[in-house]
Each structure stands twice: as C-alpha cells, then as structure tokens.
Tab-separated table of C-alpha atoms in Angstrom:
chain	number	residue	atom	x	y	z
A	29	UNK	CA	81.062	-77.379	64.305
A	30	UNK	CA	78.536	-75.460	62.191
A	31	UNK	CA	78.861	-72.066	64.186
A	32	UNK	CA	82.845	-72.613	63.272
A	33	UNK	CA	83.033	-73.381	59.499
A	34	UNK	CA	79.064	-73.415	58.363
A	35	UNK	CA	76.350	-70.799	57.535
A	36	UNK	CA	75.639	-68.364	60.600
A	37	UNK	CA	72.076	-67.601	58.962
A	38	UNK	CA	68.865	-70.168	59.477
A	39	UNK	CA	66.248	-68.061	57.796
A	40	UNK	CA	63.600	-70.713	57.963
A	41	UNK	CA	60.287	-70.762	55.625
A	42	UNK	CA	59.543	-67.430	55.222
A	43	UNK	CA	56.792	-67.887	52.581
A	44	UNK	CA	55.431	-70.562	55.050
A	45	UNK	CA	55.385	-68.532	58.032
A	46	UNK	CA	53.480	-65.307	56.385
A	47	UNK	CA	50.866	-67.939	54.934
A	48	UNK	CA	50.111	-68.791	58.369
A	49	UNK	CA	46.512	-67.974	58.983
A	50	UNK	CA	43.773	-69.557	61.717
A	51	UNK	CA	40.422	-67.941	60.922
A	52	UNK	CA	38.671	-68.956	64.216
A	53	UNK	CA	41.488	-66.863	66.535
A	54	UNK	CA	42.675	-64.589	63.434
A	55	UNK	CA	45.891	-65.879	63.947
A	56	UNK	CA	48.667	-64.433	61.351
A	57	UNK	CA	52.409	-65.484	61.320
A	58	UNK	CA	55.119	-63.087	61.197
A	59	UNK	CA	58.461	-63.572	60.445
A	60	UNK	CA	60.943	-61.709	62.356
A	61	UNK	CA	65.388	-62.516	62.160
A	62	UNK	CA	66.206	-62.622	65.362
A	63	UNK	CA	70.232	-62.279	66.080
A	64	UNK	CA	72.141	-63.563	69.036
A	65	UNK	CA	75.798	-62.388	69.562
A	66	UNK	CA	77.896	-64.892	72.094
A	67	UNK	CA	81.140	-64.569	74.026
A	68	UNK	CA	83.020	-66.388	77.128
A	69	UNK	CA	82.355	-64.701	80.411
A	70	UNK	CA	85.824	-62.553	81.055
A	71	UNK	CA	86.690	-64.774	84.255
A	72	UNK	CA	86.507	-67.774	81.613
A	73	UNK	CA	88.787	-66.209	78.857
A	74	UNK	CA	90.333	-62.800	78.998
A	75	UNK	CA	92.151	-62.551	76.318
A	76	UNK	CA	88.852	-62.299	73.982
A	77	UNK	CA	88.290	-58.784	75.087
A	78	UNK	CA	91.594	-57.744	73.564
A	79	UNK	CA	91.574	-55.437	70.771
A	80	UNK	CA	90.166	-56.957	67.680
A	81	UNK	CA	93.031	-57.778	65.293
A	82	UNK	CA	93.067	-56.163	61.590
A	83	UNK	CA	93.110	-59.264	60.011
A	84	UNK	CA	92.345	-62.512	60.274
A	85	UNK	CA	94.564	-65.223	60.949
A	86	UNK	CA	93.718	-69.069	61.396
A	87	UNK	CA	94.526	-70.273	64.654
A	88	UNK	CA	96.721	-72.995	65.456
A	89	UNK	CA	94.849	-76.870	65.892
A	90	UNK	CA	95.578	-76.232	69.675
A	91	UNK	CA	94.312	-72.737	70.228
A	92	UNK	CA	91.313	-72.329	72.281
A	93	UNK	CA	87.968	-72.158	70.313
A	94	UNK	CA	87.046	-68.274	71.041
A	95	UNK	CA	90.436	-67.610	69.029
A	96	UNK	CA	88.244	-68.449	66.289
A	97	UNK	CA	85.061	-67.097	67.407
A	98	UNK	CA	86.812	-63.830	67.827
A	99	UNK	CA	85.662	-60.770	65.672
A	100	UNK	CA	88.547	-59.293	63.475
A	101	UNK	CA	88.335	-55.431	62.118
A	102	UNK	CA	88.601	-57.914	58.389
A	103	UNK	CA	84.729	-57.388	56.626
A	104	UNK	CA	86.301	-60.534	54.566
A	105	UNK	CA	85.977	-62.530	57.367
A	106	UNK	CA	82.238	-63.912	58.289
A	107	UNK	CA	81.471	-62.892	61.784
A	108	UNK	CA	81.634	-66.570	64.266
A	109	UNK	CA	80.345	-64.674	67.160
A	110	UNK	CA	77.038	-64.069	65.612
A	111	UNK	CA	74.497	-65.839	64.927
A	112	UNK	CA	70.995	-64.810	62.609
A	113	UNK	CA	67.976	-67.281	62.867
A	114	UNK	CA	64.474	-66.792	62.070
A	115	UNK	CA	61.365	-67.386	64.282
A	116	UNK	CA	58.032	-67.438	63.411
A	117	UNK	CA	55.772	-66.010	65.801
A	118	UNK	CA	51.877	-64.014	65.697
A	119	UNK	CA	51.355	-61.363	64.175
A	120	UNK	CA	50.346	-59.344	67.371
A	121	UNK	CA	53.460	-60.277	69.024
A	122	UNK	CA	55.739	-56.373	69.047
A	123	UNK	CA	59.597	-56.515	68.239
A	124	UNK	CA	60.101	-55.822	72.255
A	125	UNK	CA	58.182	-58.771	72.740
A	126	UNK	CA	60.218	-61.365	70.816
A	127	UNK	CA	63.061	-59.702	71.955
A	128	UNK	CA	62.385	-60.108	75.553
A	129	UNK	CA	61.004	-63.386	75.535
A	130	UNK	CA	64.345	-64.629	73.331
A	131	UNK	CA	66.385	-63.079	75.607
A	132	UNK	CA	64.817	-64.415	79.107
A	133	UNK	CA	64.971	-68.256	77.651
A	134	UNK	CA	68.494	-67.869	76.313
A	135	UNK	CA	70.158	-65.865	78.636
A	136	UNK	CA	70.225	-68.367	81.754
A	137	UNK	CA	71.552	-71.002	79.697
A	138	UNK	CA	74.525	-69.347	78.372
A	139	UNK	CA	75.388	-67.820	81.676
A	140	UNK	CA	74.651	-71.397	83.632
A	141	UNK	CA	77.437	-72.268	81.219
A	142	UNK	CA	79.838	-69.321	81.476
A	143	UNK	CA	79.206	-67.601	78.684
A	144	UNK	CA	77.379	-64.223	78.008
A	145	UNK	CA	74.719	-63.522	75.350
A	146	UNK	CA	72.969	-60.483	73.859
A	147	UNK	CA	69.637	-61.216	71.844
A	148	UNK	CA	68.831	-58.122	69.286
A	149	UNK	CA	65.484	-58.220	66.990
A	150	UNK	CA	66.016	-55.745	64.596
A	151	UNK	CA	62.069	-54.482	63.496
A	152	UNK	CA	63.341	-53.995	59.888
A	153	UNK	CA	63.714	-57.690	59.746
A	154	UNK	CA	60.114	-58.165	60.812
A	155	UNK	CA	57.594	-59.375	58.629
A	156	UNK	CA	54.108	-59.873	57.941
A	157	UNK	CA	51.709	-60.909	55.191
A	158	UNK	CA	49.957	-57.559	55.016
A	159	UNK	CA	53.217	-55.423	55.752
A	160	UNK	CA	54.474	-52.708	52.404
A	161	UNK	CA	56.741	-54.938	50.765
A	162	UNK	CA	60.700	-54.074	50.891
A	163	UNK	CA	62.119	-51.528	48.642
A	164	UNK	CA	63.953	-53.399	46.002
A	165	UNK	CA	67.883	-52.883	46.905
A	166	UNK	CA	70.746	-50.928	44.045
A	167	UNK	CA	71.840	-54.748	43.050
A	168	UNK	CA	68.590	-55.506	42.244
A	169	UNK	CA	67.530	-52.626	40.453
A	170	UNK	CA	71.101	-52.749	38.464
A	171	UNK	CA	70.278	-56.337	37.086
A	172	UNK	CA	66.559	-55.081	35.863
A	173	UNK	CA	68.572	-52.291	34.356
A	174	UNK	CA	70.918	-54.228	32.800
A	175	UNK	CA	68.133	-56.651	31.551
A	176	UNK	CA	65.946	-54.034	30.168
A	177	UNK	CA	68.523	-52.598	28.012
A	178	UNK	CA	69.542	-56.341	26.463
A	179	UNK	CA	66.086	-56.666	25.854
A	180	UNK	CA	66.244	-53.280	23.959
A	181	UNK	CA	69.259	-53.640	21.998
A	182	UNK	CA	67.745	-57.223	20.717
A	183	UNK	CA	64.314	-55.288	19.860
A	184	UNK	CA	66.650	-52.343	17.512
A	185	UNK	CA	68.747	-55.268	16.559
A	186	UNK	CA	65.952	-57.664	14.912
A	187	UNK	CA	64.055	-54.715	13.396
A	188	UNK	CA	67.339	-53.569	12.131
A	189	UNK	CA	68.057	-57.001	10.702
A	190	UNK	CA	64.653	-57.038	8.715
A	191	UNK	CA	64.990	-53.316	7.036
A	192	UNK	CA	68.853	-53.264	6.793
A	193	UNK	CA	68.245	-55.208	3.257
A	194	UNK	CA	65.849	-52.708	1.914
A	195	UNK	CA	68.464	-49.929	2.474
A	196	UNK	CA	71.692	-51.309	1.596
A	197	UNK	CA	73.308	-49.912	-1.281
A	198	UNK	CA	76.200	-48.608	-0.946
A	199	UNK	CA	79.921	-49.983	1.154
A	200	UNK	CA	80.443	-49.010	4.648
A	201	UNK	CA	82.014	-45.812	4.885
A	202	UNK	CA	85.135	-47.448	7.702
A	203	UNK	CA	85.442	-50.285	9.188
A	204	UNK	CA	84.621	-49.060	12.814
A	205	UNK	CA	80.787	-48.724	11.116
A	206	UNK	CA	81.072	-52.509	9.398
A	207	UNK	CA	82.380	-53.751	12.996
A	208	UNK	CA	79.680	-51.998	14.760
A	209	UNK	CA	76.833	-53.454	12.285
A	210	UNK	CA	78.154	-56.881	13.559
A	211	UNK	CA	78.406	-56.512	16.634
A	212	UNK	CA	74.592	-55.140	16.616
A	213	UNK	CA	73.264	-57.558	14.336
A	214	UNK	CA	75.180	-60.191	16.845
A	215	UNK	CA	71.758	-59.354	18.886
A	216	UNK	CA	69.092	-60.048	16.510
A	217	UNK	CA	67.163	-62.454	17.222
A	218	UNK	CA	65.738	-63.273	13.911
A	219	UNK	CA	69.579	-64.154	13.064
A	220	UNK	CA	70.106	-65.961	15.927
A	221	UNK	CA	67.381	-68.294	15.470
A	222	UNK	CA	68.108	-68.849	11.998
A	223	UNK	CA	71.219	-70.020	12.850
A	224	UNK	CA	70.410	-72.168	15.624
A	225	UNK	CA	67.613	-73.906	13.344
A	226	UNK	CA	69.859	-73.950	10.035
A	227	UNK	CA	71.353	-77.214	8.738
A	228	UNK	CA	75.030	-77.511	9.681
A	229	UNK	CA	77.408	-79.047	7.160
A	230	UNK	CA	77.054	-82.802	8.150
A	231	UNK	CA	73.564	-83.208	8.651
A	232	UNK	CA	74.425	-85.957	10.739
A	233	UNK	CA	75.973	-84.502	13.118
A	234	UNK	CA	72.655	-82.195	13.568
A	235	UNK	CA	71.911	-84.644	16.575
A	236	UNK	CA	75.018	-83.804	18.672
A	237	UNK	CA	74.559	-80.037	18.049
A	238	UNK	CA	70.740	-80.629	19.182
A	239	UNK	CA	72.264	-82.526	22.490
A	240	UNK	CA	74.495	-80.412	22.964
A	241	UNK	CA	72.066	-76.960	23.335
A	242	UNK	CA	69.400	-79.405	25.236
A	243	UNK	CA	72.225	-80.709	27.939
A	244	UNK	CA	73.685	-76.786	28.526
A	245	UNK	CA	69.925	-75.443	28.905
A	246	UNK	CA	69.288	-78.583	31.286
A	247	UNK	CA	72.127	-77.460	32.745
A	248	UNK	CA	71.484	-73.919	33.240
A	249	UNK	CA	68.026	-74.693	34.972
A	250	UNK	CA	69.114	-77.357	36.925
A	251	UNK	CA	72.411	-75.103	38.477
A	252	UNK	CA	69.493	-72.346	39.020
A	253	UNK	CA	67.382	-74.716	40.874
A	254	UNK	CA	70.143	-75.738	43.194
A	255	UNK	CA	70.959	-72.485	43.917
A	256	UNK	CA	67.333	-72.127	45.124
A	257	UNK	CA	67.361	-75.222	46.850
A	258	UNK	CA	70.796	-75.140	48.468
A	259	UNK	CA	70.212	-71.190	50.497
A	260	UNK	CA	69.206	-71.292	53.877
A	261	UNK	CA	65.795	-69.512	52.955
A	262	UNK	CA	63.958	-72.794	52.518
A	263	UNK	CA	62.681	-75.352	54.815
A	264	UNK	CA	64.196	-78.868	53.542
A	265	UNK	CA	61.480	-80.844	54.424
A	266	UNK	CA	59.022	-78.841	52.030
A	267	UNK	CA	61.521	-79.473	49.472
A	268	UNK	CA	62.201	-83.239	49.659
A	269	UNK	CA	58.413	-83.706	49.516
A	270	UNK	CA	58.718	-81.356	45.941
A	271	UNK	CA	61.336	-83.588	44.889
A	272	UNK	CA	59.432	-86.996	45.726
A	273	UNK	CA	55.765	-85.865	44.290
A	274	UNK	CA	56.564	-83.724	41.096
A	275	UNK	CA	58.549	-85.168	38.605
A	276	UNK	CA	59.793	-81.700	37.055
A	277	UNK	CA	61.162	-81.009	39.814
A	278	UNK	CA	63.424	-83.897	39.858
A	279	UNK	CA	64.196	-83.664	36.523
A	280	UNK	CA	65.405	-80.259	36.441
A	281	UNK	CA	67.461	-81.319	40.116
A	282	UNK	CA	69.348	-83.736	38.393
A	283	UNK	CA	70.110	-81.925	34.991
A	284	UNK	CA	73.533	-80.699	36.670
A	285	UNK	CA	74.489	-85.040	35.353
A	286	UNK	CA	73.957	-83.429	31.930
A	287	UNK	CA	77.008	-82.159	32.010
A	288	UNK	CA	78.751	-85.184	30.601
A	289	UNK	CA	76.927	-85.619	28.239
A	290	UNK	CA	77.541	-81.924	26.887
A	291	UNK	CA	81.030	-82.356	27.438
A	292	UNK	CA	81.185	-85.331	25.199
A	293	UNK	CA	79.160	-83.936	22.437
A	294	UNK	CA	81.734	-80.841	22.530
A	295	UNK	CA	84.457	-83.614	22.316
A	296	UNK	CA	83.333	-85.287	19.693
A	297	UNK	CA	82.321	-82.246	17.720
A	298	UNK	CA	85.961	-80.490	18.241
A	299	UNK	CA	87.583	-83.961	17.649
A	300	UNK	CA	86.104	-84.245	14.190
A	301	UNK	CA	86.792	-80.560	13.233
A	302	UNK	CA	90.422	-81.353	14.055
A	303	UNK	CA	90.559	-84.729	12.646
A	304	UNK	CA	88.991	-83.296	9.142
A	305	UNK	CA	91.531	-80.403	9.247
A	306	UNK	CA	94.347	-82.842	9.919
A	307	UNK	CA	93.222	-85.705	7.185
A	308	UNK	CA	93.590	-82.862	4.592
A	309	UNK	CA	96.895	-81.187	5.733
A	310	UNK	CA	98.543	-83.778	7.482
A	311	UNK	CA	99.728	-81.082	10.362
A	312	UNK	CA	97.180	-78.875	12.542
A	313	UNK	CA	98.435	-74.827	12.685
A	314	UNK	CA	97.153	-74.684	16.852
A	315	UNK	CA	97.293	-71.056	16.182
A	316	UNK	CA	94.703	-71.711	14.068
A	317	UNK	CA	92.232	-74.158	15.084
C-alpha cells in the first residue's frame, strides 16, 4: 500500500488554505502538519516493541506487515510508522486544539481495530497568512550564495572581455595566467553570446544547432515544471484545471518529449563530424574524436 512503499507526507494546498478568507465571519485558514505515529497494540504483535534494529533489512514476502512498519536506528530508511498530513483549519483554532480534536476522532478507530495511535501537531508547522514568514534554511541560503557569486564572476568576466583588448600587449608571463584568462573569459557573457549567435561552418546545419538549444531549454523547463507538479505540496485538482485552461502550461508539461528530438539532432550532428573526419582519413583515431 501507499503507507508501505509511497510518500508518508500529504501536505495539501498550502497557498490555498492561507488564501482562505470569509469577510462576513472573518474567517482565515491556517495551515497546520499534523503527524500521526501508528503501531499494533502489544497483545496483537509483541515482537514490534523489540529493540529497533541498526539497519534495515527487507522482510521476507511472508513476514507480517509491522516487520516493515517497524522503525530501524538507519536515518536512510524513511520512517513507515509515521505519517505527516496537512489540515486546513481557522485561524482561531490553537495547536492544542487541532491536536485534541485529531486525536479524539482518530484514536477510537485505531484502538476499535487493535492498534494504538499518537497524534502530535507540532506549532512550528502552523501557519497563517499574516504569520512572520520562515527563516530561510543553510541549503537555501548556500544556493543564493552560490548564485550570487556566478552572477559576479560573469559581471568581472564580460567587463574583462571588453577592456582586455585595450590592454594587451605583451605574452602571458606562464601558462597558469593564460589558463586562468580562459577559464575567466569562459564566463563572459558577451563571448558566450557571440558564439551561440555566430555562423557555424555549414550554414546549413545552423537549423539543427538552433533545435538542438530550443529542445534542451524546453527540456530544462519542462523537467522543472514536473518537479513542481509531481511534490506532494500541490493539490492535483488545481493543477489539471492549469493544464486544461492555459496552454503554456501544457506546453512546457510536455517539453520532457523534446528529448528525442535533441537526441537526434546530437546524432546527426556527431554522425557528420565523424563521417567528414572519416571521408578524409579513411580511419577515425577514437582517442581523438
């Protein structure tokens, strides 16, 4: 089942839920995770209050389920006996609220079925519209980082490119200094584009090169969109109703089928590199093409 093999998180809408607003009542939603750990009752199996093994190890076709749901000391291994879902509830509504009320719904089912259940709201999941928004976490801030300084080094590297004639005059003193001036200049952007816009050496073949760079940025925004679409963070139903009234946003879903066309351009553009090397020597050196 899904609580075996599948995602243990059903986040919900959360964008939806904060937008929720009824001006007559002042109704606002808030959007709390709510998180529900599960076990069998000790008269129905035992042996799940062992000790936790170290690892984990898949349990034969015949073993009981809870061999499965059972947590391991492994922080590989995605937790079974857990399970995070979001509800969307008013605003006015306190943690201990949604906590209690969770708990005094759930809790007679599971044990009506022999099983025991513990419901936990955690208020640092809790979320309204007018809330201080979360501090942004290390991975986050790394990528901006990392982003920031790319940007940099393609600012130095452009305005580099456009003075470095004006100064040249005299050899590189070593090599390290001529490898390092490429490796900058591999940044500039006025190069770059330059290159990407230049004339290759069969015009005609100017067409594949411009389907190829269409199909992989296709492909690059359509993989992204997926992504988006695919986590557990959106409701489905707002997204089918994207897909079937915007147009873009069915394009860009269904770029990921560019990716046969940019492997054929590459294929034909590698084939006729080899096949012009080969019509002159008569033998390809693999070592180097």
């Amino acid at each position: 089942g899904g609580l075996l093999t599948g995602d243990v998180y059903a986040l919900g809408h959360y964008d939806q839920c904060l937008a929720v607003y009824v001006p007559e009542s002042r109704l606002r939603g808030q959007h709390c995770l709510a998180t529900l750990r599960y076990a069998p009752s000790p008269s129905v199996y035992p042996r799940y209050y062992s000790p936790p093994n170290s690892t984990f190890f898949e349990p034969p076709i015949d073993a009981p389920v809870w061999d499965k749901v059972k947590a391991t000391l492994d922080p590989g291994v995605t937790r079974r006996d857990l399970f995070h879902w979001a509800v969307c509830v008013p605003a006015s509504c306190s943690v201990h609220d949604i906590q209690h009320s969770l708990s005094l719904t759930l809790k007679p089912v599971f044990t009506r079925h022999g099983l025991e259940a513990t419901v936990t709201v955690d208020p640092q999941y809790c979320q309204k519209a007018d809330d201080d928004e979360i501090p942004p976490s290390v991975g986050f801030i790394s990528i901006r980082v990392v982003i920031l300084l790319l940007v940099i080094i393609a600012g130095v590297a452009t305005v580099y490119d456009y003075v470095m004639p004006f100064y040249r005059d005299q050899k590189f003193e070593s090599s390290l200094a001529e490898v390092s001036e490429k490796v900058l200049l591999a940044f500039s952007v006025r190069r770059n584009v330059h290159e990407l816009t230049e004339k290759g050496a069969n015009p005609k073949l100017d067409i594949i090169n411009g389907g190829k760079v269409v199909s992989i940025a296709a492909i690059l925004f359509g993989h992204r969109a997926l992504y988006s679409h695919g986590l557990a963070l959106y409701n489905q139903q707002f997204w089918e109703l994207r897909l079937e009234n915007h147009f873009l946003d069915n394009a860009i879903m269904n770029a990921t089928h560019l990716v046969d066309l940019f492997f054929v351009c590459s294929g034909v553009l590698a084939f006729l590199g080899v096949y012009k090397a080969l019509e002159k020597s008569k033998s390809i050196n693999f070592a180097q093409a």
